[in-house]
Tab-separated table of C-alpha atoms in Angstrom:
chain	number	residue	atom	x	y	z
A	1	CYS	CA	14.335	-9.054	0.546
A	2	TYR	CA	11.443	-6.612	-0.075
A	3	THR	CA	13.744	-3.636	0.356
A	4	ARG	CA	16.059	-5.082	-2.265
A	5	ALA	CA	13.094	-5.654	-4.589
A	6	LEU	CA	12.073	-2.028	-4.129
A	7	ILE	CA	15.566	-0.785	-4.904
A	8	LEU	CA	15.872	-2.955	-8.010
A	9	SER	CA	12.396	-2.040	-9.242
A	10	ARG	CA	13.215	1.652	-8.880
A	11	GLU	CA	16.530	1.229	-10.680
A	12	LEU	CA	14.788	-0.579	-13.538
A	13	GLY	CA	11.834	1.801	-13.625
A	14	HIS	CA	9.476	-1.130	-13.091
A	15	THR	CA	6.515	0.726	-11.650
A	16	ALA	CA	4.366	-2.323	-10.927
A	17	GLY	CA	7.303	-3.912	-9.107
A	18	ILE	CA	7.688	-0.764	-7.022
A	19	ALA	CA	4.032	-0.946	-6.007
A	20	VAL	CA	4.247	-4.629	-5.074
A	21	ALA	CA	7.410	-4.080	-3.034
A	22	LEU	CA	5.843	-1.133	-1.198
A	23	HIS	CA	2.766	-3.205	-0.385
A	24	ASN	CA	4.865	-6.085	0.901
A	25	LEU	CA	6.985	-3.721	2.987
A	26	GLY	CA	3.798	-2.202	4.401
A	27	GLN	CA	2.426	-5.578	5.397
A	28	LEU	CA	5.744	-6.606	6.922
A	29	ALA	CA	5.963	-3.364	8.882
A	30	GLU	CA	2.355	-3.676	10.040
A	31	ASN	CA	2.912	-7.236	11.278
A	32	THR	CA	6.248	-6.621	12.963
A	33	GLN	CA	6.325	-2.944	13.972
A	34	GLY	CA	2.737	-1.752	13.973
A	35	ILE	CA	0.410	0.481	12.021
A	36	GLU	CA	2.471	3.657	12.162
A	37	ALA	CA	5.459	1.904	10.596
A	38	ALA	CA	3.266	0.630	7.773
A	39	ALA	CA	1.570	3.944	6.965
A	40	PRO	CA	4.338	5.471	4.804
A	41	TYR	CA	4.581	2.353	2.635
A	42	TYR	CA	0.841	2.218	1.974
A	43	ALA	CA	0.774	5.964	1.289
A	44	GLN	CA	3.543	5.620	-1.302
A	45	GLU	CA	1.962	2.501	-2.746
A	46	ILE	CA	-1.380	4.132	-3.480
A	47	VAL	CA	0.315	6.958	-5.380
A	48	VAL	CA	2.115	4.461	-7.608
A	49	ARG	CA	-0.980	2.290	-8.081
A	50	ARG	CA	-3.028	5.325	-9.124
A	51	GLU	CA	-0.299	6.416	-11.559
A	52	ILE	CA	-0.463	3.105	-13.391
A	53	GLY	CA	-4.239	2.712	-13.124
A	54	ASP	CA	-4.090	-0.631	-11.319
A	55	ASP	CA	-7.612	-0.950	-9.867
A	56	ARG	CA	-6.958	-4.205	-8.012
A	57	GLY	CA	-3.719	-2.763	-6.630
A	58	ILE	CA	-5.486	0.439	-5.607
A	59	ALA	CA	-7.977	-1.704	-3.686
A	60	LEU	CA	-5.108	-3.481	-1.915
A	61	ALA	CA	-3.442	-0.191	-1.036
A	62	LEU	CA	-6.744	1.202	0.223
A	63	ASP	CA	-7.126	-1.860	2.436
A	64	GLY	CA	-3.736	-1.098	3.951
A	65	LEU	CA	-4.642	2.559	4.433
A	66	ALA	CA	-7.934	1.489	6.028
A	67	SER	CA	-5.986	-0.634	8.510
A	68	VAL	CA	-3.880	2.384	9.374
A	69	ALA	CA	-6.943	4.605	9.792
A	70	ARG	CA	-8.698	1.970	11.895
A	71	GLY	CA	-5.590	1.562	14.053
A	72	ARG	CA	-5.565	5.308	14.620
A	73	GLY	CA	-9.215	5.193	15.645
A	74	ASN	CA	-10.399	7.044	12.540
A	75	VAL	CA	-13.417	4.927	11.660
A	76	ALA	CA	-14.785	7.372	9.068
A	77	GLU	CA	-11.520	7.390	7.127
A	78	ALA	CA	-11.269	3.596	7.297
A	79	LYS	CA	-14.829	3.264	5.975
A	80	ALA	CA	-14.088	5.663	3.122
A	81	CYS	CA	-11.047	3.578	2.159
A	82	TYR	CA	-13.051	0.346	2.288
A	83	ASP	CA	-15.878	1.884	0.267
A	84	GLU	CA	-13.524	3.043	-2.486
A	85	ALA	CA	-11.721	-0.304	-2.459
A	86	ALA	CA	-15.032	-2.116	-2.980
A	87	LEU	CA	-15.729	0.002	-6.050
A	88	ARG	CA	-12.363	-1.021	-7.528
A	89	LEU	CA	-13.018	-4.757	-7.304
């Protein structure tokens, strides 16, 4: 379902839809396959969110990236993500 949404959003050039689909795919991957599977989705999502200037969306993407960093044991990177996310809200 989320993969289809991503494909359709890309075909239509619906940037916000792309970001939402990437976030949802990241969460799904994190919950079913683990942090490493989620990382590429969150990394792509933050690029899109920054392109469109979506502060709330950037905060969501940063939260996902913080989860990845925390899962990798990189506490400093996770904190940096959380700190930036807090500034966006």
